[in-house]
mmCIF file with all atom_site columns, C-alpha atoms in Angstrom:
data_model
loop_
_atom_site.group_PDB
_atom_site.id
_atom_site.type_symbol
_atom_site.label_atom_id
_atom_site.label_alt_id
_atom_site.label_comp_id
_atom_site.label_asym_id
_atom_site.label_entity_id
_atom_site.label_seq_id
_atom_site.pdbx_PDB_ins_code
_atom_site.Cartn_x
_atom_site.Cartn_y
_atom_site.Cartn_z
_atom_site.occupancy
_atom_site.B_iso_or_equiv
_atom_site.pdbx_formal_charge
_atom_site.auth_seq_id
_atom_site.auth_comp_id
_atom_site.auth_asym_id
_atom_site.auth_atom_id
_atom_site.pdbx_PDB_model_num
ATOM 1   C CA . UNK A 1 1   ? -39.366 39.386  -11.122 1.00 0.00 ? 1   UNK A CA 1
ATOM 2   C CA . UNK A 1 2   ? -40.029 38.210  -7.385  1.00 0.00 ? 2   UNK A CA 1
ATOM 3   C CA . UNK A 1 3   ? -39.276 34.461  -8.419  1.00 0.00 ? 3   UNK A CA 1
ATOM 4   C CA . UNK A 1 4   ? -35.846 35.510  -10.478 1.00 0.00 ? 4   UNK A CA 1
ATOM 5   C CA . UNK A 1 5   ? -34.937 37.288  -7.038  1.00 0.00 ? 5   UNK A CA 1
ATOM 6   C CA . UNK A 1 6   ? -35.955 34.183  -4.882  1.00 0.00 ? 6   UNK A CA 1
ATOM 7   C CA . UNK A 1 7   ? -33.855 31.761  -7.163  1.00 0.00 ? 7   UNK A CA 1
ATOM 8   C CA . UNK A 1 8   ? -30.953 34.063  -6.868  1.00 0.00 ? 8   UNK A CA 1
ATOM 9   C CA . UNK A 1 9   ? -30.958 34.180  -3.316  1.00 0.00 ? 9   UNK A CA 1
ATOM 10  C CA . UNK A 1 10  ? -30.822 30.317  -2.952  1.00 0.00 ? 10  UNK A CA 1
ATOM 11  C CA . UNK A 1 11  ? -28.487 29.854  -5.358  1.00 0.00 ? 11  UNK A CA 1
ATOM 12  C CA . UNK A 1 12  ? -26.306 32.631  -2.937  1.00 0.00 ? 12  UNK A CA 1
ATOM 13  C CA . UNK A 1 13  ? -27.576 30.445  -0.116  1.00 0.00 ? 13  UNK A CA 1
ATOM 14  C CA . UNK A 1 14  ? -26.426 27.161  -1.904  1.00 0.00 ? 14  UNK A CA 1
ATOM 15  C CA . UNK A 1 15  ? -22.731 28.636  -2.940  1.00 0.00 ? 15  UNK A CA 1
ATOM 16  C CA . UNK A 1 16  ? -22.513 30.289  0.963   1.00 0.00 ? 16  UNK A CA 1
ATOM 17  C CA . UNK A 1 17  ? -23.276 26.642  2.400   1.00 0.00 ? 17  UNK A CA 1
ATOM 18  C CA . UNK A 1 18  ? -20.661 24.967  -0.464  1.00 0.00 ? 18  UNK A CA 1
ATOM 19  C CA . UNK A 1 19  ? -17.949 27.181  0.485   1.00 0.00 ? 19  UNK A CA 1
ATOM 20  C CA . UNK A 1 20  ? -18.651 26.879  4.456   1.00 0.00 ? 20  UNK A CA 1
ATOM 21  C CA . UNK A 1 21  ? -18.648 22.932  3.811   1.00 0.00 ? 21  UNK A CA 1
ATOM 22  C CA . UNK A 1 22  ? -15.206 23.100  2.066   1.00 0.00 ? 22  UNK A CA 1
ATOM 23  C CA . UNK A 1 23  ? -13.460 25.473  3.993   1.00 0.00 ? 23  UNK A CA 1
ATOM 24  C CA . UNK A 1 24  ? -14.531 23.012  7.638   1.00 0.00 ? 24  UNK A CA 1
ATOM 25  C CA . UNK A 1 25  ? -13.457 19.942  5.642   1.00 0.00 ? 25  UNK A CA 1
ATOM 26  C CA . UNK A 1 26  ? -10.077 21.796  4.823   1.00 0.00 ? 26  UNK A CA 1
ATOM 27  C CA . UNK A 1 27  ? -9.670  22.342  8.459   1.00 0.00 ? 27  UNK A CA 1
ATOM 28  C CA . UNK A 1 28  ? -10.647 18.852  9.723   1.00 0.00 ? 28  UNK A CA 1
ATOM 29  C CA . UNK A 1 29  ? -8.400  17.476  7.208   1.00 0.00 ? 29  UNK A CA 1
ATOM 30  C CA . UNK A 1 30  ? -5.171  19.099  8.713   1.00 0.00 ? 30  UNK A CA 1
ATOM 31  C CA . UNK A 1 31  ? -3.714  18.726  5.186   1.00 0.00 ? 31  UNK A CA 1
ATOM 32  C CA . UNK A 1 32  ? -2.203  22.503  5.548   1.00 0.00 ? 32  UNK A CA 1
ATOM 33  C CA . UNK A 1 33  ? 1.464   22.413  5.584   1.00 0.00 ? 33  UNK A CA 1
ATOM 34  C CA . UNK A 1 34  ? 2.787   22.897  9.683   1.00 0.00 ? 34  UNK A CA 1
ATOM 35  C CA . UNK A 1 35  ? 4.958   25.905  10.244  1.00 0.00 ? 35  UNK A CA 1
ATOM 36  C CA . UNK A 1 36  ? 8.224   24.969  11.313  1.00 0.00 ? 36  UNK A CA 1
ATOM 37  C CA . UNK A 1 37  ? 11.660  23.113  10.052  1.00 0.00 ? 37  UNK A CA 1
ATOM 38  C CA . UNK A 1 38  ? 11.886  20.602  6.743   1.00 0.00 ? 38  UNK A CA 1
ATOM 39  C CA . UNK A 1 39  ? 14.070  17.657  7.295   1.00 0.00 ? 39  UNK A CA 1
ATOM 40  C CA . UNK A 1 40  ? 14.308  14.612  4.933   1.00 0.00 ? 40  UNK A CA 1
ATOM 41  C CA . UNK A 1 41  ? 14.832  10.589  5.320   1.00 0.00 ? 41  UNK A CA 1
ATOM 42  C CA . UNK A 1 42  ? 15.624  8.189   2.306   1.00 0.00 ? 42  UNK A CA 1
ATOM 43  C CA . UNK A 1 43  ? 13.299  4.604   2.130   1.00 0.00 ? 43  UNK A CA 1
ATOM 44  C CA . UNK A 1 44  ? 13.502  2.281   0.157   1.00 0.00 ? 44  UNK A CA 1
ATOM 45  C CA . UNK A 1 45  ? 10.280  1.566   0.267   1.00 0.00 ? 45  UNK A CA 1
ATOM 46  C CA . UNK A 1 46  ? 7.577   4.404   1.047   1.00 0.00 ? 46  UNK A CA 1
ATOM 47  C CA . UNK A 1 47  ? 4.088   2.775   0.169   1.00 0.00 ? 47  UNK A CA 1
ATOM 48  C CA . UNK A 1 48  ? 0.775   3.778   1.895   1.00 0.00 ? 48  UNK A CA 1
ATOM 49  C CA . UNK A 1 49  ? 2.436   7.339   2.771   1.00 0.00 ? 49  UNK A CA 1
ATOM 50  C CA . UNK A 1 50  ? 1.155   10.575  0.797   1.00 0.00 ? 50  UNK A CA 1
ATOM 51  C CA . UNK A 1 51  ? 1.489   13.894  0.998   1.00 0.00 ? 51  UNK A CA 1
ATOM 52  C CA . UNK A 1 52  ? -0.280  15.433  4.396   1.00 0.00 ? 52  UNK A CA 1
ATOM 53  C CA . UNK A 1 53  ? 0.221   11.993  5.792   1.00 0.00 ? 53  UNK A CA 1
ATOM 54  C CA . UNK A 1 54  ? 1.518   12.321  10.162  1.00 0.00 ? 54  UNK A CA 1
ATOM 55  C CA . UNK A 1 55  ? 4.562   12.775  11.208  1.00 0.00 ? 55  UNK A CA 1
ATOM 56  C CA . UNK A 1 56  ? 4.107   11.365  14.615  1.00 0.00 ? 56  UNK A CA 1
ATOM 57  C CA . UNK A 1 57  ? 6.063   10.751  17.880  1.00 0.00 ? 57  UNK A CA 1
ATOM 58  C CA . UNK A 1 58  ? 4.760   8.698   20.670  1.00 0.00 ? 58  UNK A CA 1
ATOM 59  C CA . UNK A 1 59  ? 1.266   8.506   19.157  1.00 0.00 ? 59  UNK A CA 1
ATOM 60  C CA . UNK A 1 60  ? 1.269   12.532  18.661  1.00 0.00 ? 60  UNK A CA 1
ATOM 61  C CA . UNK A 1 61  ? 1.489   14.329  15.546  1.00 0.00 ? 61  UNK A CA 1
ATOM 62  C CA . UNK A 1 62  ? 4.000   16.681  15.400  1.00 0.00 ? 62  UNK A CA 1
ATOM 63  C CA . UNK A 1 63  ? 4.249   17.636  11.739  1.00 0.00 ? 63  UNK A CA 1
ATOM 64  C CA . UNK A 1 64  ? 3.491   16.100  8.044   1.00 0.00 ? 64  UNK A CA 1
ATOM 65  C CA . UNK A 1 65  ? 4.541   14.903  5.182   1.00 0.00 ? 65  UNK A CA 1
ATOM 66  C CA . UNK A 1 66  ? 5.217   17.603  2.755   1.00 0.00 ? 66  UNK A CA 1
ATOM 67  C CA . UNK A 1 67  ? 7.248   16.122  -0.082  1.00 0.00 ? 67  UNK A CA 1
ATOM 68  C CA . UNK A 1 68  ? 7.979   13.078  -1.754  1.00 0.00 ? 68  UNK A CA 1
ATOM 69  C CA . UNK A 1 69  ? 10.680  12.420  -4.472  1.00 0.00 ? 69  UNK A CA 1
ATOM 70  C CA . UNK A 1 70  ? 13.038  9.964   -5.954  1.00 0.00 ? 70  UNK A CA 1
ATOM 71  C CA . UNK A 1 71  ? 16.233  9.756   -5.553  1.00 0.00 ? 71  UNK A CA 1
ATOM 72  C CA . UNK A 1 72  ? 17.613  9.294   -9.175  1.00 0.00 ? 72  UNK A CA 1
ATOM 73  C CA . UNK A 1 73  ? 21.072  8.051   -8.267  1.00 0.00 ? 73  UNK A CA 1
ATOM 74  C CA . UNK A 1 74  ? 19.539  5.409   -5.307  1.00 0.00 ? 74  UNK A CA 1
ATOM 75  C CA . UNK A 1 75  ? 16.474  5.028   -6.384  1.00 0.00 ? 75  UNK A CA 1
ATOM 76  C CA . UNK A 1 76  ? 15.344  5.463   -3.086  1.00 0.00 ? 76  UNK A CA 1
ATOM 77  C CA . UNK A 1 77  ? 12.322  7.345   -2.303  1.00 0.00 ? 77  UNK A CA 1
ATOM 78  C CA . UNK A 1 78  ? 13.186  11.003  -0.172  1.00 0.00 ? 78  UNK A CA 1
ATOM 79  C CA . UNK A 1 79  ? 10.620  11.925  1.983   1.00 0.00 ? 79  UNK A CA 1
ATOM 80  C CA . UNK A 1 80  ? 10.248  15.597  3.281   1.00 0.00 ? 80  UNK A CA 1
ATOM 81  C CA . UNK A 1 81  ? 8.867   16.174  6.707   1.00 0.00 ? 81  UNK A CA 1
ATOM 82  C CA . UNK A 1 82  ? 7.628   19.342  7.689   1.00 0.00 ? 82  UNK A CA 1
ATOM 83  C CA . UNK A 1 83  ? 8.533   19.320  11.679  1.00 0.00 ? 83  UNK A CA 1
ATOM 84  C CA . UNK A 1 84  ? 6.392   21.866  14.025  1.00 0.00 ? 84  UNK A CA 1
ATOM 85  C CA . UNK A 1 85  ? 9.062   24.859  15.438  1.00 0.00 ? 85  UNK A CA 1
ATOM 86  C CA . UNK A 1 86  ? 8.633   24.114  18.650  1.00 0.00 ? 86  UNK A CA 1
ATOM 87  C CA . UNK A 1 87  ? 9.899   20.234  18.251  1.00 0.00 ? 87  UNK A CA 1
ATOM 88  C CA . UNK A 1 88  ? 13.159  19.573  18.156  1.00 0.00 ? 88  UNK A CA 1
ATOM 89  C CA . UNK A 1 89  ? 14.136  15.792  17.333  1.00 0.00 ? 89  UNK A CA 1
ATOM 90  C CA . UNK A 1 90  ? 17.956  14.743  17.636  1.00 0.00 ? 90  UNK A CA 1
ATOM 91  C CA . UNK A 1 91  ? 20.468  13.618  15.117  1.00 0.00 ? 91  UNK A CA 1
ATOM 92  C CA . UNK A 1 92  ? 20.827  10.519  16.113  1.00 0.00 ? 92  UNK A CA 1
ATOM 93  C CA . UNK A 1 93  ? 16.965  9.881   15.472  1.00 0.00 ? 93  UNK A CA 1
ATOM 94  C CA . UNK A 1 94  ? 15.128  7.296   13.693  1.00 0.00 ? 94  UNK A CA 1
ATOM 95  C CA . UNK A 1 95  ? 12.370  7.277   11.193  1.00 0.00 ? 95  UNK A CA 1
ATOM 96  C CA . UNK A 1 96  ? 10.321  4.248   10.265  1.00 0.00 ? 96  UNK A CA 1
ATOM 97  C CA . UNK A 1 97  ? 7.245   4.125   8.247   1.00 0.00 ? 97  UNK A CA 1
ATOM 98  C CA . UNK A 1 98  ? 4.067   2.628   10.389  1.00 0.00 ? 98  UNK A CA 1
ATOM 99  C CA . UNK A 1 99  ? 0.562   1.759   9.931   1.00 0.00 ? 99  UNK A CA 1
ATOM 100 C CA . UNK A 1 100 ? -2.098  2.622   12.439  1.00 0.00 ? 100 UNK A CA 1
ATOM 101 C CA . UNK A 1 101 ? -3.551  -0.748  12.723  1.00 0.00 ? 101 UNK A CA 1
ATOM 102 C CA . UNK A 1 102 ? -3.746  -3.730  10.503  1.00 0.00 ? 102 UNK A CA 1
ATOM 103 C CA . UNK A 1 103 ? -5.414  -2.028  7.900   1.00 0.00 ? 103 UNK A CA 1
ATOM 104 C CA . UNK A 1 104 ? -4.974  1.716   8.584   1.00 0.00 ? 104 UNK A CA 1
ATOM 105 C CA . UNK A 1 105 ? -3.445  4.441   7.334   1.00 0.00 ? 105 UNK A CA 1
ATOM 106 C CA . UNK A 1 106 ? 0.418   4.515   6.906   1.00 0.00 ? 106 UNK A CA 1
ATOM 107 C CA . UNK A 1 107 ? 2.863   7.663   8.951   1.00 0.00 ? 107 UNK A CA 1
ATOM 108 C CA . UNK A 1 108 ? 5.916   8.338   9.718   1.00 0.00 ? 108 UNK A CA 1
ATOM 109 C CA . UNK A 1 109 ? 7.105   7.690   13.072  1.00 0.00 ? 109 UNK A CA 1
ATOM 110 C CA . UNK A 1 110 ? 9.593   9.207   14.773  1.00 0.00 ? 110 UNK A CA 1
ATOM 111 C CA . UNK A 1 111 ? 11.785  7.550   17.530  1.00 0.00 ? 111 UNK A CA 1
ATOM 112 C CA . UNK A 1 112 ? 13.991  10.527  19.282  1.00 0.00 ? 112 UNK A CA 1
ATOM 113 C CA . UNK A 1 113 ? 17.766  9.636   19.965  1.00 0.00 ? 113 UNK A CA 1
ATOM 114 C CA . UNK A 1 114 ? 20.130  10.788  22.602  1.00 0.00 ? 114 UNK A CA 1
ATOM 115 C CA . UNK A 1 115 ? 22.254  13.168  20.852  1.00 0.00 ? 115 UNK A CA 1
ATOM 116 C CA . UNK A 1 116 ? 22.562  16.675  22.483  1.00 0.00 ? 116 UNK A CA 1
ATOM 117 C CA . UNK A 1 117 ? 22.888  18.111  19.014  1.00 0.00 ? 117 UNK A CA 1
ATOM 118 C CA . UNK A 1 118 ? 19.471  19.081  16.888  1.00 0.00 ? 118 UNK A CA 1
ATOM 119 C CA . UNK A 1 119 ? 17.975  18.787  13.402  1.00 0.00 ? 119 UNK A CA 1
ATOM 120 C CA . UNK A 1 120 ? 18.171  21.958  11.858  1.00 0.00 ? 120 UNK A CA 1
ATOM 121 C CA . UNK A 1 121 ? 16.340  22.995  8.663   1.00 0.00 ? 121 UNK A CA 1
ATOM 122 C CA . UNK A 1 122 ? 17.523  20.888  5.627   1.00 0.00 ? 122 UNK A CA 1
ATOM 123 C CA . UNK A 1 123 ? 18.649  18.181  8.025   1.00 0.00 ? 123 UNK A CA 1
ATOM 124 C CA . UNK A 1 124 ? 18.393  14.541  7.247   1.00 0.00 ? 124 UNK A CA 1
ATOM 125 C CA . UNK A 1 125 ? 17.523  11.226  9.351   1.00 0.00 ? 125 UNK A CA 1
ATOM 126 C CA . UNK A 1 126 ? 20.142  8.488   8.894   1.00 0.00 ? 126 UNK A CA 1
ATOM 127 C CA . UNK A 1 127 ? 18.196  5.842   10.751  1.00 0.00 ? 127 UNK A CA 1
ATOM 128 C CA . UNK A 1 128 ? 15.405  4.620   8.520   1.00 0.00 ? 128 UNK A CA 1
ATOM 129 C CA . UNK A 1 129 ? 13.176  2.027   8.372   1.00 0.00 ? 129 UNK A CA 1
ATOM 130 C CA . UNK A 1 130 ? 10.911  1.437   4.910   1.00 0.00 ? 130 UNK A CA 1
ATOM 131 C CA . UNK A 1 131 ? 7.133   0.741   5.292   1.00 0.00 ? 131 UNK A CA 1
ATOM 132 C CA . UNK A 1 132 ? 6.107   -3.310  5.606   1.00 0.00 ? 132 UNK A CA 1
ATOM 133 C CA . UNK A 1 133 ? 4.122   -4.563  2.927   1.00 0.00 ? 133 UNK A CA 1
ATOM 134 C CA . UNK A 1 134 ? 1.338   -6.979  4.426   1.00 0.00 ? 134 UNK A CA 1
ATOM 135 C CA . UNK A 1 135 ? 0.811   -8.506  0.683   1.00 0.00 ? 135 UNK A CA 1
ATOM 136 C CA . UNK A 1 136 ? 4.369   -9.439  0.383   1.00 0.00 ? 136 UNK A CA 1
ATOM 137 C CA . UNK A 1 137 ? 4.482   -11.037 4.051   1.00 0.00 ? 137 UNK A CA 1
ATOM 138 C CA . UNK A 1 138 ? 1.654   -12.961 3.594   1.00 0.00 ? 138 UNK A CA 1
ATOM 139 C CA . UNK A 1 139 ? 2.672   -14.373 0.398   1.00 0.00 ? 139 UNK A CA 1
ATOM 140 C CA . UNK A 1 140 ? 5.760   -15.123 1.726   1.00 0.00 ? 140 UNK A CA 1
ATOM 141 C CA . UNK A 1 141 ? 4.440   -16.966 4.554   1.00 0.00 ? 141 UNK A CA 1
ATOM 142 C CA . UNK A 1 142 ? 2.401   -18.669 2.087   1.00 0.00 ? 142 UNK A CA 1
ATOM 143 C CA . UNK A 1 143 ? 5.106   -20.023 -0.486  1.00 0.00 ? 143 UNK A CA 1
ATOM 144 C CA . UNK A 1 144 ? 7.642   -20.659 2.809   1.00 0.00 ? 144 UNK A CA 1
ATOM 145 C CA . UNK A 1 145 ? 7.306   -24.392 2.390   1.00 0.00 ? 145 UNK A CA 1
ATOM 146 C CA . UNK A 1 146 ? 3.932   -24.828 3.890   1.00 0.00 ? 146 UNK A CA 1
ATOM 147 C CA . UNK A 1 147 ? 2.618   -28.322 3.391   1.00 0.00 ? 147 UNK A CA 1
ATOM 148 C CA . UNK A 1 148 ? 5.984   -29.709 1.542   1.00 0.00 ? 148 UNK A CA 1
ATOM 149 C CA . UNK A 1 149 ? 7.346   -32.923 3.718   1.00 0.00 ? 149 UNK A CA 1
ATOM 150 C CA . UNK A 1 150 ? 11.097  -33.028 4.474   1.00 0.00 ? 150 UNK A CA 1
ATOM 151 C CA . UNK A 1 151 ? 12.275  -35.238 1.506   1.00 0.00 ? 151 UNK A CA 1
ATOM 152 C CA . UNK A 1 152 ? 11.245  -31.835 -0.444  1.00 0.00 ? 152 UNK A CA 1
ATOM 153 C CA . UNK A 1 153 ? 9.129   -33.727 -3.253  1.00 0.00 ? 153 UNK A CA 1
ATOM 154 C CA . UNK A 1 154 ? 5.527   -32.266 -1.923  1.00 0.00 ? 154 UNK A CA 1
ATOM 155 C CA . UNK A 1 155 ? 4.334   -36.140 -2.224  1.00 0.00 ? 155 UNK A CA 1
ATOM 156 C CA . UNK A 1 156 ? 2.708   -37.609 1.153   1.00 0.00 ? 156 UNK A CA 1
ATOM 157 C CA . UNK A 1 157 ? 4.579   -40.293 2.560   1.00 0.00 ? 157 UNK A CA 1
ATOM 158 C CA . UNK A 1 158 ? 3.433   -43.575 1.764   1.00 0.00 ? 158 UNK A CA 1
ATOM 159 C CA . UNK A 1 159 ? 1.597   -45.183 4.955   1.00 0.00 ? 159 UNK A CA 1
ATOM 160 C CA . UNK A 1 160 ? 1.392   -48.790 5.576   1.00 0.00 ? 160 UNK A CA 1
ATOM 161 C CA . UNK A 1 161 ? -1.774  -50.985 4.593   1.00 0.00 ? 161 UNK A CA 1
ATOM 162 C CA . UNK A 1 162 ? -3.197  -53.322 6.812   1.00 0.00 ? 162 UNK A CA 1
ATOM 163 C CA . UNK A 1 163 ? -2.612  -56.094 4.567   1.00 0.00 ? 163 UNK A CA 1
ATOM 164 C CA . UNK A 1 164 ? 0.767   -55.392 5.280   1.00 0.00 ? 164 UNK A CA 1
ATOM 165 C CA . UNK A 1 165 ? 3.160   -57.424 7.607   1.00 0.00 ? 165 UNK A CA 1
ATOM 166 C CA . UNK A 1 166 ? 3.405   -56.162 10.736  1.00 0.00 ? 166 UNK A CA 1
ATOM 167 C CA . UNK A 1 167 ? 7.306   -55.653 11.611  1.00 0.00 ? 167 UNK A CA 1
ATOM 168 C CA . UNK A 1 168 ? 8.200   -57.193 14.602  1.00 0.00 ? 168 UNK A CA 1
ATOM 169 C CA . UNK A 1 169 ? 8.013   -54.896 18.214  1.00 0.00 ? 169 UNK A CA 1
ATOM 170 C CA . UNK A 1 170 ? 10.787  -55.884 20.296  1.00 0.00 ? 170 UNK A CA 1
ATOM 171 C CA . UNK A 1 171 ? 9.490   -56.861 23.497  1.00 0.00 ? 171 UNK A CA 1
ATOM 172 C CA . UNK A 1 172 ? 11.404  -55.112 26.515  1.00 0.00 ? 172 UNK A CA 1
ATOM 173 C CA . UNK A 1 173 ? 13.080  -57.390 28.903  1.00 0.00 ? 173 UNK A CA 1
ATOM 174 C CA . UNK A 1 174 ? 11.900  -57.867 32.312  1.00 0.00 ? 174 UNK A CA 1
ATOM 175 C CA . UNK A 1 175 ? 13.911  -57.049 35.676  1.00 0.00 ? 175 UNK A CA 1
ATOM 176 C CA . UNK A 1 176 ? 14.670  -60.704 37.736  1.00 0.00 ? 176 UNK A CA 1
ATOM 177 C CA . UNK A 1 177 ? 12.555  -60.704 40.654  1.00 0.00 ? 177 UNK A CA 1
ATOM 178 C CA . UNK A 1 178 ? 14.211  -59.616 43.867  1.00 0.00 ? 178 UNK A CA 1
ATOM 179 C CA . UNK A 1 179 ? 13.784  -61.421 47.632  1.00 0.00 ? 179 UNK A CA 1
ATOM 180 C CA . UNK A 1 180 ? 12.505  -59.290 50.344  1.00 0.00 ? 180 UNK A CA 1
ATOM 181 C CA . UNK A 1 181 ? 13.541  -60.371 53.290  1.00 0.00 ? 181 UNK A CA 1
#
């Protein structure tokens, strides 16, 4: 009876420690949805954003990405941004989709405008710009022409042999001497 009671209190142990684990990985995550003001922006390209992704401005996060949907008429991907209350961004504002670094994560940034009027819930950013996609650059740089010579045929040009006459250099004329007196 003792061991039935000791196995029961570390499996308690074991389920308290589980939950304690989730719960700070839940936190540290910051995946919870901001309280504040939705606002949307169309792109036609949103790759490498998710849901919970930043919302930044200036480096600091001020809200998250808490929808994504297609536009069925467009085709354009509409991205809902859940914007802290006490952040108010302009109408004239712009929304581009960034990376972190060369490999890191994808957000949204914000870059405020100069309008007096402000976003209200439901709003929508005109001024987007869609995420860049390195795999496409690079394989554009790639197939841009590289190594192809002017004539556009991709064949070397053909360099003279040394068994080959020499064409005549002209050889530059010489100034008359002048008298110093």
């Amino acid at each position: 009876m003792q061991k039935n009671l000791l196995e029961t209190l570390m499996g308690a142990v074991v389920l308290i420690v589980a939950v304690a684990f989730l719960m700070f990985a839940y936190e540290g995550s910051q995946l919870r949805v901001e309280e504040g003001y939705t606002v949307t922006a169309k792109f036609s390209n949103a790759s490498g954003i998710s849901l919970g992704s930043d919302v930044r401005i200036g480096g600091i996060k001020v809200g998250v990405i808490s929808g994504l949907n297609l536009d069925p008429k467009s085709y354009e991907a509409v991205v809902s941004l859940q914007i802290r209350k006490n952040t108010q961004i302009p109408t004239d504002s712009s929304a581009s989709i960034v990376s972190s670094g060369l490999l890191g994560e994808k957000y949204v940034q914000l870059t405020p405008g100069s309008d007096d009027k402000m976003l209200a819930e439901g709003g929508r950013i005109q001024f987007t710009q869609s995420a860049v996609n390195l795999e496409e650059m690079i394989g554009k740089f790639m197939f841009s022409g590289g190594g192809v010579d002017k004539n556009g045929s991709g064949k070397k040009p053909a360099t003279p042999t040394l068994d080959a006459p020499a064409a005549a250099a002209p050889t530059p004329a010489t100034p008359p001497a002048t008298a110093t007196p």
